[in-house]
XYZ file of N, CA and C in Angstrom:
336
model
N 0.839 -1.176 0.000
C 0.000 0.000 0.000
C 0.884 1.239 0.000
N 0.543 2.190 -0.821
C 1.267 3.445 -0.799
C 0.753 4.306 0.344
N 1.510 5.362 0.662
C 1.099 6.236 1.765
C -0.258 6.877 1.469
N -0.495 7.206 0.201
C -1.780 7.812 -0.162
C -2.931 6.834 0.051
N -2.714 5.564 -0.295
C -3.750 4.554 -0.077
C -4.015 4.344 1.405
N -2.962 4.388 2.212
C -3.146 4.218 3.652
C -3.905 5.411 4.215
N -3.549 6.618 3.757
C -4.203 7.825 4.261
C -5.687 7.830 3.895
N -6.025 7.247 2.756
C -7.423 7.222 2.310
C -8.120 5.919 2.676
N -7.469 5.095 3.506
C -8.040 3.797 3.862
C -9.305 3.985 4.684
N -10.234 3.111 4.429
C -11.463 3.112 5.211
C -11.172 2.534 6.582
N -11.665 3.138 7.643
C -11.422 2.594 8.979
C -11.929 1.162 9.150
N -12.911 0.754 8.351
C -13.428 -0.610 8.470
C -12.393 -1.638 8.050
N -11.420 -1.264 7.209
C -10.410 -2.192 6.733
C -9.203 -2.287 7.645
N -9.160 -1.478 8.688
C -8.017 -1.463 9.593
C -8.298 -2.285 10.836
N -7.251 -2.846 11.398
C -7.408 -3.593 12.642
C -7.530 -2.613 13.801
N -7.933 -3.129 14.944
C -8.099 -2.265 16.109
C -6.763 -1.681 16.555
N -5.689 -2.439 16.426
C -4.377 -1.926 16.821
C -3.919 -0.832 15.859
N -4.202 -0.998 14.571
C -3.855 0.036 13.592
C -4.648 1.306 13.863
N -5.895 1.160 14.238
C -6.709 2.326 14.588
C -6.195 2.964 15.883
N -5.759 2.147 16.832
C -5.279 2.651 18.111
C -4.046 3.536 17.945
N -3.144 3.157 17.059
C -1.943 3.961 16.842
C -2.188 5.107 15.868
N -3.376 5.203 15.326
C -3.743 6.328 14.470
C -3.159 6.274 13.084
N -3.096 5.088 12.518
C -2.523 4.950 11.176
C -3.406 5.619 10.117
N -4.687 5.794 10.431
C -5.585 6.452 9.482
C -5.422 7.972 9.510
N -4.872 8.515 10.581
C -4.701 9.966 10.693
C -3.296 10.400 10.271
N -2.284 9.676 10.708
C -0.897 9.963 10.353
C -0.236 8.640 9.992
N -0.111 8.389 8.703
C 0.332 7.082 8.228
C 1.758 6.752 8.656
N 2.649 7.703 8.587
C 4.051 7.423 8.893
C 4.234 7.155 10.383
N 3.729 8.037 11.219
C 3.847 7.845 12.659
C 3.088 6.598 13.111
N 1.893 6.393 12.575
C 1.104 5.217 12.917
C 1.803 3.934 12.534
N 2.411 3.907 11.344
C 3.133 2.707 10.909
C 4.331 2.459 11.809
N 5.065 3.523 12.157
C 6.225 3.379 13.034
C 5.816 2.842 14.405
N 4.738 3.371 14.971
C 4.258 2.894 16.267
C 3.795 1.442 16.182
N 3.079 1.103 15.110
C 2.639 -0.281 14.914
C 3.845 -1.205 14.757
N 4.870 -0.730 14.057
C 6.104 -1.509 13.898
C 6.761 -1.755 15.253
N 6.830 -0.735 16.092
C 7.414 -0.896 17.423
C 6.618 -1.906 18.256
N 5.295 -1.813 18.195
C 4.447 -2.737 18.949
C 4.654 -4.173 18.468
N 4.645 -4.369 17.169
C 4.822 -5.714 16.608
C 6.210 -6.255 16.954
N 7.236 -5.411 16.874
C 8.592 -5.851 17.188
C 8.718 -6.260 18.648
N 8.211 -5.431 19.552
C 8.295 -5.752 20.985
C 7.518 -7.027 21.291
N 6.328 -7.160 20.735
C 5.527 -8.358 20.989
C 6.181 -9.607 20.403
N 6.807 -9.474 19.249
C 7.493 -10.607 18.639
C 8.664 -11.061 19.510
N 9.419 -10.109 20.039
C 10.543 -10.443 20.915
C 10.046 -11.092 22.199
N 8.957 -10.573 22.764
C 8.393 -11.164 23.986
C 7.943 -12.599 23.732
N 7.216 -12.813 22.642
C 6.734 -14.162 22.322
C 7.913 -15.099 22.077
N 8.929 -14.621 21.391
C 10.116 -15.451 21.155
C 10.770 -15.842 22.474
N 10.949 -14.867 23.357
C 11.610 -15.151 24.635
C 10.772 -16.062 25.527
N 9.466 -15.903 25.522
C 8.614 -16.743 26.363
C 8.489 -18.163 25.835
N 8.470 -18.317 24.536
C 8.157 -19.629 23.994
C 9.292 -20.390 23.364
N 10.266 -19.697 22.817
C 11.219 -20.405 21.976
C 12.673 -20.144 22.312
N 12.965 -19.188 23.158
C 14.352 -18.790 23.393
C 15.109 -19.833 24.211
N 16.310 -20.072 23.795
C 17.270 -20.893 24.528
C 18.497 -20.020 24.735
N 19.342 -20.442 25.643
C 20.600 -19.730 25.819
C 21.454 -19.974 24.577
N 21.754 -18.903 23.859
C 22.577 -18.997 22.662
C 23.841 -18.175 22.853
N 24.880 -18.493 22.093
C 26.060 -17.626 22.109
C 25.693 -16.220 21.613
N 26.515 -15.243 21.953
C 26.207 -13.838 21.675
C 25.962 -13.577 20.197
N 26.799 -14.078 19.322
C 26.646 -13.813 17.887
C 25.341 -14.391 17.350
N 24.998 -15.590 17.772
C 23.745 -16.207 17.326
C 22.545 -15.427 17.865
N 22.647 -14.941 19.092
C 21.568 -14.138 19.666
C 21.371 -12.858 18.861
N 22.461 -12.201 18.506
C 22.384 -10.976 17.708
C 21.739 -11.256 16.357
N 22.114 -12.353 15.727
C 21.537 -12.711 14.423
C 20.041 -12.979 14.552
N 19.641 -13.688 15.597
C 18.225 -13.986 15.804
C 17.428 -12.689 15.973
N 17.939 -11.769 16.768
C 17.223 -10.514 16.982
C 17.181 -9.650 15.728
N 18.237 -9.673 14.930
C 18.217 -8.932 13.654
C 17.138 -9.498 12.742
N 17.051 -10.811 12.668
C 16.022 -11.441 11.833
C 14.624 -11.129 12.382
N 14.466 -11.116 13.711
C 13.176 -10.765 14.304
C 12.777 -9.332 13.954
N 13.728 -8.412 14.016
C 13.440 -7.010 13.704
C 13.069 -6.859 12.232
N 13.800 -7.529 11.350
C 13.475 -7.458 9.919
C 12.133 -8.128 9.618
N 11.875 -9.264 10.242
C 10.601 -9.953 10.034
C 9.425 -9.164 10.571
N 9.654 -8.411 11.629
C 8.589 -7.581 12.188
C 8.177 -6.486 11.220
N 9.129 -6.013 10.422
C 8.802 -4.994 9.417
C 7.795 -5.551 8.416
N 8.004 -6.770 7.979
C 7.082 -7.407 7.041
C 5.741 -7.679 7.717
N 5.788 -8.159 8.967
C 4.545 -8.424 9.702
C 3.718 -7.156 9.915
N 4.396 -6.018 10.028
C 3.683 -4.768 10.252
C 2.794 -4.418 9.067
N 3.243 -4.711 7.868
C 2.397 -4.469 6.698
C 1.113 -5.287 6.787
N 1.252 -6.527 7.222
C 0.070 -7.367 7.388
C -0.787 -6.897 8.565
N -0.142 -6.329 9.591
C -0.854 -5.910 10.800
C -1.785 -4.738 10.559
N -1.655 -4.075 9.422
C -2.574 -2.977 9.103
C -3.966 -3.522 8.851
N -4.073 -4.642 8.161
C -5.378 -5.188 7.819
C -5.722 -6.509 8.483
N -4.730 -7.162 9.074
C -4.944 -8.448 9.740
C -4.575 -8.326 11.213
N -5.184 -9.091 12.073
C -4.936 -8.949 13.524
C -3.628 -9.608 13.988
N -2.519 -9.173 13.434
C -1.210 -9.730 13.790
C -0.836 -9.330 15.215
N -0.898 -8.038 15.522
C -0.519 -7.561 16.861
C -1.435 -8.158 17.924
N -2.706 -8.241 17.620
C -3.656 -8.816 18.572
C -3.339 -10.286 18.828
N -2.974 -11.013 17.778
C -2.591 -12.416 17.920
C -1.315 -12.576 18.727
N -0.377 -11.654 18.539
C 0.856 -11.699 19.323
C 0.585 -11.422 20.802
N -0.370 -10.537 21.084
C -0.750 -10.272 22.475
C -1.313 -11.535 23.113
N -2.205 -12.208 22.403
C -2.798 -13.450 22.921
C -1.713 -14.510 23.115
N -0.804 -14.635 22.149
C 0.277 -15.612 22.266
C 1.163 -15.308 23.471
N 1.462 -14.031 23.699
C 2.291 -13.648 24.844
C 1.591 -13.979 26.161
N 0.295 -13.750 26.231
C -0.461 -14.067 27.451
C -0.466 -15.570 27.699
N -0.754 -16.351 26.665
C -0.804 -17.807 26.810
C 0.564 -18.356 27.202
N 1.615 -17.892 26.550
C 2.955 -18.375 26.875
C 3.397 -17.907 28.257
N 2.978 -16.712 28.660
C 3.280 -16.237 30.008
C 2.622 -17.099 31.069
N 1.361 -17.437 30.852
C 0.650 -18.323 31.780
C 1.318 -19.694 31.820
N 1.716 -20.201 30.669
C 2.404 -21.493 30.608
C 3.700 -21.451 31.406
N 4.471 -20.377 31.232
C 5.732 -20.252 31.966
C 5.510 -20.210 33.474
N 4.488 -19.468 33.918
C 4.185 -19.371 35.348
C 3.796 -20.744 35.893
N 2.925 -21.435 35.180
C 2.489 -22.765 35.630
C 3.658 -23.755 35.637
N 4.529 -23.677 34.652
C 5.693 -24.556 34.592
C 6.616 -24.298 35.776
N 6.846 -23.042 36.107
C 7.689 -22.698 37.252
C 7.078 -23.202 38.557
N 5.739 -23.039 38.687
C 5.064 -23.534 39.893
C 5.164 -25.048 39.989
N 5.014 -25.713 38.881
C 5.102 -27.171 38.863
C 6.501 -27.652 39.249
N 7.519 -26.985 38.750
C 8.892 -27.353 39.090
C 9.174 -27.095 40.566
N 8.626 -26.014 41.099
C 8.804 -25.711 42.515
C 8.160 -26.781 43.384
N 6.939 -27.173 43.031
C 6.223 -28.205 43.795
C 6.960 -29.534 43.718
N 7.479 -29.867 42.558
C 8.222 -31.120 42.384
C 9.489 -31.104 43.234
N 10.182 -29.964 43.255
C 11.406 -29.849 44.044
C 11.105 -29.939 45.531
N 9.986 -29.382 45.982
C 9.625 -29.440 47.384
C 9.223 -30.857 47.780
N 8.561 -31.577 46.895
C 8.143 -32.944 47.189
C 9.322 -33.913 47.220
N 10.379 -33.605 46.508
C 11.555 -34.477 46.489
C 12.361 -34.380 47.780
N 12.234 -33.280 48.503
C 13.012 -33.100 49.749
C 12.261 -33.620 50.884
């Protein structure tokens, strides 16, 4: 989508997160804010669900790929609920992590 198409976009075609950042009023600032949201949520979901201890160089490469991939996801997030899905994924993975930690604590206490 060109900037003119985004500026003239119908609010019905935008996701709630795109409307929240005001992409229909200021396309450049709205896109940048949506990009930041998608990037932060992608990093959170990665760390909660998939991250392992990696060497420094591999970690840097993974984060560079996440940042670049978030740019592509942001284009989709204008019309599809990408950011909203990442929020749900972060909540589910956060709950899973909490329950896993509680389970490990209970197991460790029962072993002693």
